[in-house]
Coordinates of C-alpha atoms in Angstrom, one line a residue:
X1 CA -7.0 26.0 18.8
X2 CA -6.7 22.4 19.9
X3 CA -2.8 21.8 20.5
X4 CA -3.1 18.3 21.9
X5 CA -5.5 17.5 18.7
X6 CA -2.3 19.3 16.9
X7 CA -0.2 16.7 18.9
X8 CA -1.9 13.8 18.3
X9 CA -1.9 14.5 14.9
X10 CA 1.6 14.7 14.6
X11 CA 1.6 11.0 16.4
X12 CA 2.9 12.8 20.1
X13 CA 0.1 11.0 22.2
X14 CA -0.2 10.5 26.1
X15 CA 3.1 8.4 27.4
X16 CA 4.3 7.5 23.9
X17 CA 8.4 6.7 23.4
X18 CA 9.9 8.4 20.5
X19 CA 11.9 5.8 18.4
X20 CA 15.8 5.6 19.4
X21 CA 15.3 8.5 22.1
X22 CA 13.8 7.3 26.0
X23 CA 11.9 10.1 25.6
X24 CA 7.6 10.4 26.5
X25 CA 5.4 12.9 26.3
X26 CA 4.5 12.3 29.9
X27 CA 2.3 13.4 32.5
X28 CA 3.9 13.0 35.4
X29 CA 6.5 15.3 37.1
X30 CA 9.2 12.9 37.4
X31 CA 12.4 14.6 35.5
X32 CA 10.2 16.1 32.9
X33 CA 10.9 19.0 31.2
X34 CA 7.6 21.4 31.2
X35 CA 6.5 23.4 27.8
X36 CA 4.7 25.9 28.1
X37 CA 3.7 28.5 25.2
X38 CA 4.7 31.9 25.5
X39 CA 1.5 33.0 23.9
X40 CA -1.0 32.3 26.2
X41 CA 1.3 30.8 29.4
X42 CA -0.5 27.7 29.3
X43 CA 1.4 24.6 29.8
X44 CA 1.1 21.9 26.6
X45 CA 3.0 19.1 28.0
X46 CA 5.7 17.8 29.8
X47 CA 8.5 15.4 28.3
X48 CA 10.8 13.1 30.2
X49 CA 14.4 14.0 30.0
X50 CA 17.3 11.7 29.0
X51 CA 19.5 10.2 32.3
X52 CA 23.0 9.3 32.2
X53 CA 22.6 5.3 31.7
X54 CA 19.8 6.6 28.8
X55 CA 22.2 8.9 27.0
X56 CA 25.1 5.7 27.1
X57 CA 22.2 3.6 25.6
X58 CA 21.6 6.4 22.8
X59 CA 25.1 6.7 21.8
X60 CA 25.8 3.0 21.9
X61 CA 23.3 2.4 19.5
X62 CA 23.9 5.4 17.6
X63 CA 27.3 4.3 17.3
X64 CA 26.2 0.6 16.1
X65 CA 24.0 2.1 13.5
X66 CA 26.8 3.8 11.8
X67 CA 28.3 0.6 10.8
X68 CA 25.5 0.2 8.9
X69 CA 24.4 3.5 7.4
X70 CA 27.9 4.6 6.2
X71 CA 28.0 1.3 4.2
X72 CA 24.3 2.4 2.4
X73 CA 25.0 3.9 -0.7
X74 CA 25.2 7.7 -1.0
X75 CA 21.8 8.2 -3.6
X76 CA 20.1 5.6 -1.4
X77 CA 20.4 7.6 1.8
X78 CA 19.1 10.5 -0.8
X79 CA 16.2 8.3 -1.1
X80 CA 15.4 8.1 2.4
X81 CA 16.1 11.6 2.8
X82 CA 13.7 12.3 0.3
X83 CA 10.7 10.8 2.0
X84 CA 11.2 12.6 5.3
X85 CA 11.1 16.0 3.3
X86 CA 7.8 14.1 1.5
X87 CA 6.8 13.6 5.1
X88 CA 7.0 17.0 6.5
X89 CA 5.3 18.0 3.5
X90 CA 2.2 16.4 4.9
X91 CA 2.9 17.3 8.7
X92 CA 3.8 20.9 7.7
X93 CA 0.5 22.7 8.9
X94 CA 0.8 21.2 11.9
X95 CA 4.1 21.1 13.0
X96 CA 4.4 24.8 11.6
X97 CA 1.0 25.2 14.6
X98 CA 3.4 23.8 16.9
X99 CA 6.4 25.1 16.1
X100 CA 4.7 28.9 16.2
X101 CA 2.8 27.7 19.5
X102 CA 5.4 26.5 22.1
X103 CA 8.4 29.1 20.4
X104 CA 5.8 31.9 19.9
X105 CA 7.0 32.8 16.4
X106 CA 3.9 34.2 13.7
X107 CA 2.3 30.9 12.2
X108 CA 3.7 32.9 9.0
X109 CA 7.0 32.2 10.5
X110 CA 6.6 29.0 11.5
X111 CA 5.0 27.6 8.3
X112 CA 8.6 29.1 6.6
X113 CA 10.4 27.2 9.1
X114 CA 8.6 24.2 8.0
X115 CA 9.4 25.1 4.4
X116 CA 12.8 25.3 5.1
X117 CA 13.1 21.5 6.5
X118 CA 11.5 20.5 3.0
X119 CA 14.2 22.8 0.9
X120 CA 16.6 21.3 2.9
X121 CA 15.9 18.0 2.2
X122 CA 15.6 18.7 -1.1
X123 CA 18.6 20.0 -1.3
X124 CA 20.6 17.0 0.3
X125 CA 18.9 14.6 -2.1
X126 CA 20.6 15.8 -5.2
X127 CA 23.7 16.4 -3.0
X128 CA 23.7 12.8 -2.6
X129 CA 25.3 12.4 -5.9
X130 CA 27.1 14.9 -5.8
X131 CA 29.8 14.3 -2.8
X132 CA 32.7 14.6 -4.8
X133 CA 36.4 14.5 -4.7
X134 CA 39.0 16.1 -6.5
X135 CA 41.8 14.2 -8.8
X136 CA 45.3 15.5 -9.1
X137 CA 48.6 15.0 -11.1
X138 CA 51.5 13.0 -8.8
X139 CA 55.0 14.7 -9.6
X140 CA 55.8 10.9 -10.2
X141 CA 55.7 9.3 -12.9
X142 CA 52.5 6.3 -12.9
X143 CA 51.3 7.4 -10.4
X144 CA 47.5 8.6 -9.6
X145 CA 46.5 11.3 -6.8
X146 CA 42.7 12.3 -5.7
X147 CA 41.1 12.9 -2.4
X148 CA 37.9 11.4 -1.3
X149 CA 35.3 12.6 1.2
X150 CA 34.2 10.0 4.1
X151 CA 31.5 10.2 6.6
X152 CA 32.8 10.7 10.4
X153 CA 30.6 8.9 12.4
X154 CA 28.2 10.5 15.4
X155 CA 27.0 14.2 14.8
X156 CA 25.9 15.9 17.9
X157 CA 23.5 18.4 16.8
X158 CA 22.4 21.3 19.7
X159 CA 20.0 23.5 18.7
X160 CA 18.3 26.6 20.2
X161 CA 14.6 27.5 21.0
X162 CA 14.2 30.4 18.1
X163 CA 14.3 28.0 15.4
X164 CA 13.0 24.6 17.0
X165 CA 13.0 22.5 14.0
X166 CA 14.7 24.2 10.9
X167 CA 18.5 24.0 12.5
X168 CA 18.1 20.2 12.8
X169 CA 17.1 19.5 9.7
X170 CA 19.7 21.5 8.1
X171 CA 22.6 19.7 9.7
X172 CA 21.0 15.8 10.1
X173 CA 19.6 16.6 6.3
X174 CA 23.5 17.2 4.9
X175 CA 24.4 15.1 8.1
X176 CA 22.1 11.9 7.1
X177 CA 23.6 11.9 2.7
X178 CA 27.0 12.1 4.1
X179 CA 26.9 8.7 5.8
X180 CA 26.6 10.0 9.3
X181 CA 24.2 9.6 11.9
X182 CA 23.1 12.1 14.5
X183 CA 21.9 12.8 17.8
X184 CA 19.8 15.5 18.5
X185 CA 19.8 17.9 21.8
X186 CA 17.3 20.5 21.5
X187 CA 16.1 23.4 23.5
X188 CA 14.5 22.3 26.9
X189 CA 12.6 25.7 25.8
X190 CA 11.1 23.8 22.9
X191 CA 11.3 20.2 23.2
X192 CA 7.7 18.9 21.9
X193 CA 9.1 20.4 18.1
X194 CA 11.3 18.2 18.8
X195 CA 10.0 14.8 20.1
X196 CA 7.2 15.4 17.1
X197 CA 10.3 16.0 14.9
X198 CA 11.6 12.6 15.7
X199 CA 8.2 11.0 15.4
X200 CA 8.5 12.1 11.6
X201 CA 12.0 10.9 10.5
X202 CA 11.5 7.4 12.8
X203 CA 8.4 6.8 10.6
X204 CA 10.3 7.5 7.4
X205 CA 13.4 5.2 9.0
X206 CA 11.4 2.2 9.9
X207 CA 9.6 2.3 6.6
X208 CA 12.7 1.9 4.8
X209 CA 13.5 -1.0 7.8
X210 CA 16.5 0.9 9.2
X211 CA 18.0 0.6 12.5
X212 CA 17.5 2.2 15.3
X213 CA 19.9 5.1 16.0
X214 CA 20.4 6.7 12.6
X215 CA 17.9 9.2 13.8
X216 CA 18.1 9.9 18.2
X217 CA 16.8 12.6 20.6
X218 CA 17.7 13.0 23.9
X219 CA 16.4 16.0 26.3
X220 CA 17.4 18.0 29.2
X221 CA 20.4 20.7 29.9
X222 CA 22.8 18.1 31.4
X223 CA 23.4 15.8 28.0
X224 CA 24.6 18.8 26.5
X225 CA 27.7 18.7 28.2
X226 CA 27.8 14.6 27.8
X227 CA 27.8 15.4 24.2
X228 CA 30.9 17.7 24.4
X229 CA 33.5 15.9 26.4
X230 CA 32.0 12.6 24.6
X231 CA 34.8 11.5 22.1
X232 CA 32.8 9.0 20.4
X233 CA 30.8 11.9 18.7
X234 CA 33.4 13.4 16.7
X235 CA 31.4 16.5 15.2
X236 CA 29.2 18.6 17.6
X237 CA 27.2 21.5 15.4
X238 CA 26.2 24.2 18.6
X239 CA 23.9 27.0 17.9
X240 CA 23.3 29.2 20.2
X241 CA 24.8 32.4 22.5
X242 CA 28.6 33.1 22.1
X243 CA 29.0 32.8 26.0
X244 CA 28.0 28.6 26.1
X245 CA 29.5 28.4 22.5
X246 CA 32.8 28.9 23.9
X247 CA 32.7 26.3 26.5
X248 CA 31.5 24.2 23.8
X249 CA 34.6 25.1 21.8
X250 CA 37.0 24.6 24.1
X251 CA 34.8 21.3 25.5
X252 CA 34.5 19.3 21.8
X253 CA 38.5 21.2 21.2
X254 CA 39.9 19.5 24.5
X255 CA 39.2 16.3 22.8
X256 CA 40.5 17.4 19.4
X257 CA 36.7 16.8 18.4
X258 CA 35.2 19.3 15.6
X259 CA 32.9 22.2 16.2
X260 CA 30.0 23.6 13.7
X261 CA 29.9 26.8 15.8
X262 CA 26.9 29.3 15.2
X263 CA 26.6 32.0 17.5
X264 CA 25.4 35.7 18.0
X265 CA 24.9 38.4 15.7
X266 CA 24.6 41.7 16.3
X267 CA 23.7 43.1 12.6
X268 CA 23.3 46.2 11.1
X269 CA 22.1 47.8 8.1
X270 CA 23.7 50.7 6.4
X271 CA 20.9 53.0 4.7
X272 CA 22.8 55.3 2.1
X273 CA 21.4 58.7 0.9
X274 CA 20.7 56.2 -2.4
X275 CA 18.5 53.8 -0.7
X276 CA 15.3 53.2 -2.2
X277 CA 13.6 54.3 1.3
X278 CA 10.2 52.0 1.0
X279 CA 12.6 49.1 0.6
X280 CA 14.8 50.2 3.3
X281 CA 12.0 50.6 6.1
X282 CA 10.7 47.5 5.5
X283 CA 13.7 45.4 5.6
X284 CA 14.4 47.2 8.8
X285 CA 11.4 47.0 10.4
X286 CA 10.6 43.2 9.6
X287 CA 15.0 42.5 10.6
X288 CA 14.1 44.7 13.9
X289 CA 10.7 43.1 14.8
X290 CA 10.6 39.6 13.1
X291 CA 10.5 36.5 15.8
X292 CA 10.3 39.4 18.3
X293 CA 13.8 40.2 17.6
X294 CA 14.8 36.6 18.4
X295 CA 16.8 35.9 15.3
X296 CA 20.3 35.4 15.4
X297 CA 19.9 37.3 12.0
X298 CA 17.8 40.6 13.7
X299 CA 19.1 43.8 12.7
X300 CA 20.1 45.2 15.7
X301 CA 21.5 48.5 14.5
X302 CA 20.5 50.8 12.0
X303 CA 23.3 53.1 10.6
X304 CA 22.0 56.1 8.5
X305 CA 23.2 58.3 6.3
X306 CA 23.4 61.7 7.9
X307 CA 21.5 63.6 4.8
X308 CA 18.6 61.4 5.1
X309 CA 18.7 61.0 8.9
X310 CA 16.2 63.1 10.5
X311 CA 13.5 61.8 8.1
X312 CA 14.4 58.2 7.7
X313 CA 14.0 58.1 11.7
X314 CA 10.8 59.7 11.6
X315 CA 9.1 57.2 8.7
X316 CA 10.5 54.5 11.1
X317 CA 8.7 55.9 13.9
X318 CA 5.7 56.1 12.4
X319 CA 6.2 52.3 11.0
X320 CA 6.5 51.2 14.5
X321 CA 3.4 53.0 15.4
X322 CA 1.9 50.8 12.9
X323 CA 2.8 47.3 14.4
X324 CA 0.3 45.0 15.6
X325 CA 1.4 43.1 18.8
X326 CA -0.7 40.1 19.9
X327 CA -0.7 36.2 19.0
X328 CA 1.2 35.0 16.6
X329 CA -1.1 32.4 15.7
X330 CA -3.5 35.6 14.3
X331 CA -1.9 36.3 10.8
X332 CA -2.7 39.8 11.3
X333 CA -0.1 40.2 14.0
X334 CA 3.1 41.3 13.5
X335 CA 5.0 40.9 16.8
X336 CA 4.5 38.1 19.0
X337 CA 5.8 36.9 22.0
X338 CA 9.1 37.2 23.3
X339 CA 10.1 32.6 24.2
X340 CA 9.7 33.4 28.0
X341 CA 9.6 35.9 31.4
X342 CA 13.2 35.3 31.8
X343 CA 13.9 36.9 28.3
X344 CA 11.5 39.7 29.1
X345 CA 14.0 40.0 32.4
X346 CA 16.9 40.3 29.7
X347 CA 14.7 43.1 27.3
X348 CA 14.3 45.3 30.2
X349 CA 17.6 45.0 31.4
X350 CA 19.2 46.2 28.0
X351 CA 16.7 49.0 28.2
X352 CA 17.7 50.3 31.6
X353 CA 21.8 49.9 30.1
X354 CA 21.3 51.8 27.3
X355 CA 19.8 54.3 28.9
X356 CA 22.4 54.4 31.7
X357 CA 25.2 54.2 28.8
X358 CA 23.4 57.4 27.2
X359 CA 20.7 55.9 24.7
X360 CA 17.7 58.5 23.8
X361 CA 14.7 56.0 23.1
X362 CA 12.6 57.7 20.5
X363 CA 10.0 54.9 20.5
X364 CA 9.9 53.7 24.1
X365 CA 9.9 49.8 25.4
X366 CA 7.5 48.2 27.9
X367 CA 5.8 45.1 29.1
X368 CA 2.1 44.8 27.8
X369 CA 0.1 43.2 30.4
X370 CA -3.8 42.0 31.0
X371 CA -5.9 40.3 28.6
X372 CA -4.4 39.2 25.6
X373 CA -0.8 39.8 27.2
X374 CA -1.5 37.6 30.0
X375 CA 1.1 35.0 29.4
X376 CA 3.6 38.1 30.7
X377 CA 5.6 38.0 27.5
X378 CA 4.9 40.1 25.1
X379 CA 7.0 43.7 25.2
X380 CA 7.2 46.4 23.1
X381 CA 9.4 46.8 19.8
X382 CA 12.1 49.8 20.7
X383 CA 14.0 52.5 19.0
X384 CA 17.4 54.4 20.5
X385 CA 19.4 56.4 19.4
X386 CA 22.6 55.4 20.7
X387 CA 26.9 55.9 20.0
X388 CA 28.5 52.3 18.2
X389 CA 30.8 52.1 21.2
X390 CA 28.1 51.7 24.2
X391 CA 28.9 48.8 25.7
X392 CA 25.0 47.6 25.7
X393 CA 25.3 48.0 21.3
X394 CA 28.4 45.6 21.5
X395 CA 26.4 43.6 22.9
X396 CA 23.6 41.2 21.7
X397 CA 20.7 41.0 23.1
X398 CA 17.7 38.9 22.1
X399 CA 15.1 40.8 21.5
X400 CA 13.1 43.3 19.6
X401 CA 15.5 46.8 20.6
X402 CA 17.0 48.7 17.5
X403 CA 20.2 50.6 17.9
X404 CA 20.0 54.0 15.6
X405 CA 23.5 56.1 14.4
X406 CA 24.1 58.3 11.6
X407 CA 27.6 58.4 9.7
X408 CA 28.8 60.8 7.1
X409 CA 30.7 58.3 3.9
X410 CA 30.3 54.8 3.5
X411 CA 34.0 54.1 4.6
X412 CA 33.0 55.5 8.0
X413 CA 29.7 53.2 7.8
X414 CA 31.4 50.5 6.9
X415 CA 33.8 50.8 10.1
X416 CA 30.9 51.1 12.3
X417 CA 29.1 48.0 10.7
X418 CA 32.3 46.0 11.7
X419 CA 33.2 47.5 15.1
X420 CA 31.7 45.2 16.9
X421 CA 32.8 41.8 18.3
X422 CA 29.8 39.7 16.1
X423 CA 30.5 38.5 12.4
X424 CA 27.3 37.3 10.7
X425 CA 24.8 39.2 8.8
X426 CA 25.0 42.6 7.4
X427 CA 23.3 44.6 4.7
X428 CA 23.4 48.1 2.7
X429 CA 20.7 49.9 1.3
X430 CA 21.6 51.7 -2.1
X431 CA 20.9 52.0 -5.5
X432 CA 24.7 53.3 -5.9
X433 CA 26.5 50.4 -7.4
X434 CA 30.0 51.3 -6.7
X435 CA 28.5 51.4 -3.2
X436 CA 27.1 47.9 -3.3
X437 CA 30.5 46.6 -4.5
X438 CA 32.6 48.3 -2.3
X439 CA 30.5 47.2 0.8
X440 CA 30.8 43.7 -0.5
X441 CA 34.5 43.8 -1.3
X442 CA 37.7 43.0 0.5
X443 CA 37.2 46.6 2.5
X444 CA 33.5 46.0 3.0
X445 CA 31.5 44.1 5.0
X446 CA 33.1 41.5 7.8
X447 CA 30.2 39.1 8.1
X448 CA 29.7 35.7 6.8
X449 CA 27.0 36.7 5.1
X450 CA 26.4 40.3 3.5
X451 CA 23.1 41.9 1.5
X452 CA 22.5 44.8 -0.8
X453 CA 19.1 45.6 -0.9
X454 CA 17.2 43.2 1.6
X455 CA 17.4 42.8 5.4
X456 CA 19.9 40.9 7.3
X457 CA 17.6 38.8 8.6
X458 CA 16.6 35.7 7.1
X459 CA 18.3 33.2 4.2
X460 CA 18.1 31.0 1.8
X461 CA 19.0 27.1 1.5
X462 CA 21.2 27.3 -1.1
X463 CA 24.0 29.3 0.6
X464 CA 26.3 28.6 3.3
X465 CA 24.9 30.0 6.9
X466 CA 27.4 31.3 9.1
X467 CA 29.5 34.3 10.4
X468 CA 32.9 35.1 11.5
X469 CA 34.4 36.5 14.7
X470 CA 32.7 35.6 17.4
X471 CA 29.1 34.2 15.5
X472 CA 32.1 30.8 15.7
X473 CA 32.9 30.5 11.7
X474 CA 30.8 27.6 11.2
X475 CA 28.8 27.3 8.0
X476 CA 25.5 25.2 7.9
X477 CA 22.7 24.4 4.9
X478 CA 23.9 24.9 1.2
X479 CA 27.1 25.6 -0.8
X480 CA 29.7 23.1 0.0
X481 CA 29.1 23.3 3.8
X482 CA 28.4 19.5 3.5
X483 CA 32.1 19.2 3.5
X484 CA 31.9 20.1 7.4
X485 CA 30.3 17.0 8.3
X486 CA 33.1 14.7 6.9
X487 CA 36.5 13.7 7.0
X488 CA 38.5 14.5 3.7
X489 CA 41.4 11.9 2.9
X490 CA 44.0 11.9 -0.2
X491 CA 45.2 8.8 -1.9
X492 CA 48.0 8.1 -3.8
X493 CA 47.9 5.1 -6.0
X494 CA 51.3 3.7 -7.3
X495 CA 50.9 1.5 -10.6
X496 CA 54.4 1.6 -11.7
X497 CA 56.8 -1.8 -11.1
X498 CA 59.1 0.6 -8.8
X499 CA 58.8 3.1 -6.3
X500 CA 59.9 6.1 -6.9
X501 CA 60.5 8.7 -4.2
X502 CA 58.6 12.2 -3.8
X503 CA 60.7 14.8 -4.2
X504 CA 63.2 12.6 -6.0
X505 CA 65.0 10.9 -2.5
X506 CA 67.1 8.5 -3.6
X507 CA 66.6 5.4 -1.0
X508 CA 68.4 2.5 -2.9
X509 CA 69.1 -1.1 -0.8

């Protein structure tokens, strides 16, 4: 593969600027970021990072070009929305090469990632006509009550290596029809997804003869924090671990700024004695294994009905003796990478806990090395059978290690599934129906988001994203979640020829 032909394609070329950003694709060493691809360890390029008198340039035009773009009507920002989901239709082979390249994700992966950009943007289109307010009756007489919804200004967006280019689009996508504009800060893990990210939507702006700063990037660990303690962005949208969301939170909270707050999951399925078993191993195996286990969505623990224990285990063992570890970029692989050495640090670590804590690994973790494996990131999918309260399962770690437990009824299943400090996704295997609605009742499930019959990993467009607890309660993507990007405002309109009083004061002069 030829990932600077992949590059070039996708209009990153030798010391090029990205529109509204002070960012190059550069050669040099001078405050670069480096990315290099888990895959094979080679380096791909290196890309300047934003200063402080760049960032104050960003913002300042960022902040100028939301005088304009709040004022352009709600379908017409559609309209340009539109055209950069037209646009990544015709960069999605490459940037899905890219994105599954320099992140080490399967191409399979990466091309979905893609896919969800475009159903995104899709999505915000008709949304554009559809930002609407509710009308209510005033207790006074002629009078007229409804609430609007306006646009808030800057939206910080900080997104995190495992999905380089899909979190953007789904907050600068709802972001972009609600009249804001945004400024990106993405993973110095993955920043070329990124800069060729930018690339696309500044084509699609310029076309349309917009100004700069609708659309901006800037790089490098440092602006993060200039983002949070910056009150002239009055939204910041983090995703990433718990640990750094919480300084964000109290950061962007400090400055009675808002937070769009997606953090960790640590998910589990519940496989009842009703499961339809094929299903079952599948959607644990791909929840376990998937990205390498570097989903915020993984499943992380497996909780078992004790009937069906002993020979659900084994069919998962024998699944995992099945999977195919290598390049991603080979669509026969199942497992690639892990995004770097330092996260193969974290993987062994969590191995060496559980054991310590009292884990029995029934399919046994490693490094792979030599040939193939030279890049020093690729490890071994594990199983263990572990207790709920071991202080390494409370825990979430990024990678591919699956937690197995047995319980005896669904209410004690149920309380395991939510024993844990993590809110997002969650999922039960049955064919029982009063099980399924009980898991997904008032006494069920805890998470933002809860499944009967797929994985926990993984999800669609059209629903709200998010968890609860400590994944930070923000919701991303569909449902009404566009209503997090703007500021909601009741009026009150008085076309009487007096002025009456709510609750009937009397004020007479």
């Amino acid at each position: 593969m030829d990932i600077k032909k992949v590059l070039n394609q996708l209009g990153i070329t030798e010391n090029n600027s990205g529109t509204s950003t002070g960012q190059q694709w550069m050669e040099s060493d001078a405050k670069v970021i480096t990315s290099s691809s888990p895959v094979d360890g080679k380096e791909i390029a290196k890309v300047s990072t934003t200063s402080a008198e760049d960032y104050e340039k960003v913002i300042s035009t960022s902040a100028g070009a939301f005088l304009f773009w709040r004022n352009v009507p709600a379908p017409k920002r559609g309209e340009i929305v539109r055209q950069l989901g037209e646009a990544l239709r015709l960069n999605k082979e490459n940037l899905g090469i890219l994105v599954s390249y320099e992140m080490g994700k399967s191409l399979q992966e990466g091309l979905g990632e893609v896919q969800e950009m475009i159903d995104i943007c899709d999505f915000a289109v008709g949304l554009s006509r559809q930002l609407y307010g509710l009308t209510m009756h005033s207790e006074r007489p002629d009078h007229r009550m409804y609430e609007q919804w306006h646009p808030m200004g800057i939206v910080g967006v900080i997104s995190a290596f495992n999905f380089p280019v899909a979190v953007w689009s789904w907050n600068t996508a709802l972001a972009l029809v609600c009249g804001n504009v945004c400024v990106w800060k993405p993973s110095s893990k993955t920043p070329l997804c990124a800069v060729a990210c930018q690339h696309i939507i500044a084509s699609v702006l310029k076309a349309n003869d917009m100004p700069e700063g609708i659309s901006a990037l800037i790089t490098g660990n440092p602006v993060g924090d200039l983002i949070n303690n910056d009150p002239r962005i009055p939204l910041v949208s983090f995703t990433g671990s718990t640990r750094v969301g919480r300084l964000v939170s109290s950061a962007v909270a400090g400055r009675f700024g808002r937070t769009i707050l997606e953090l960790g999951g640590n998910n589990a399925i519940i496989v009842s004695k009703d499961a339809d078993l094929d299903i079952a191993i599948i959607g644990a195996a791909f929840g376990a294994v998937g990205t390498a286990g570097q989903r915020c969505t993984s499943t992380r623990r497996l909780i078992i009905q004790e009937d069906i224990y002993e020979d659900f285990k084994n069919k998962l063992v024998k699944a995992y003796g099945q999977l195919r570890i290598g390049d991603p970029l080979d669509q026969h692989n199942h497992v690639g990478p892990l995004i770097d050495k330092a996260a193969v640090a974290v993987y062994l670590e969590a191995i060496e806990k559980g054991k310590a804590q009292g884990a029995n690994f029934i399919v046994e973790g490693g490094v792979l090395e030599g040939g193939a494996y030279g890049s020093g990131c690729y490890v071994k999918p594990c199983i263990a059978e572990v207790k709920n309260h071991y202080q390494i399962v409370q825990e979430e770690t990024f990678a591919p290690i699956l937690y197995v437990m047995s319980y005896k009824t669904l209410e004690e299943a149920i309380a395991l599934q939510n024993g844990v400090p993590q809110g997002l996704s969650s999922a039960i295997m049955t064919l029982n129906l009063r099980e399924a609605e009980l898991f997904l009742s008032t006494n069920g499930s805890d998470c933002g988001i809860a499944n009967v019959n797929i994985g926990t990993s993984g999800a669609e467009i059209g629903g709200a994203f998010g968890g609860e607890k400590e994944t930070g309660g923000g919701r991303e993507s569909g449902s009404d979640a566009w209503k997090g990007y703007m500021r909601r405002q009741t009026n009150t309109i008085n076309y009487a020829n007096k002025l009456p009083l709510a609750q009937g004061i009397k004020f007479d002069l």
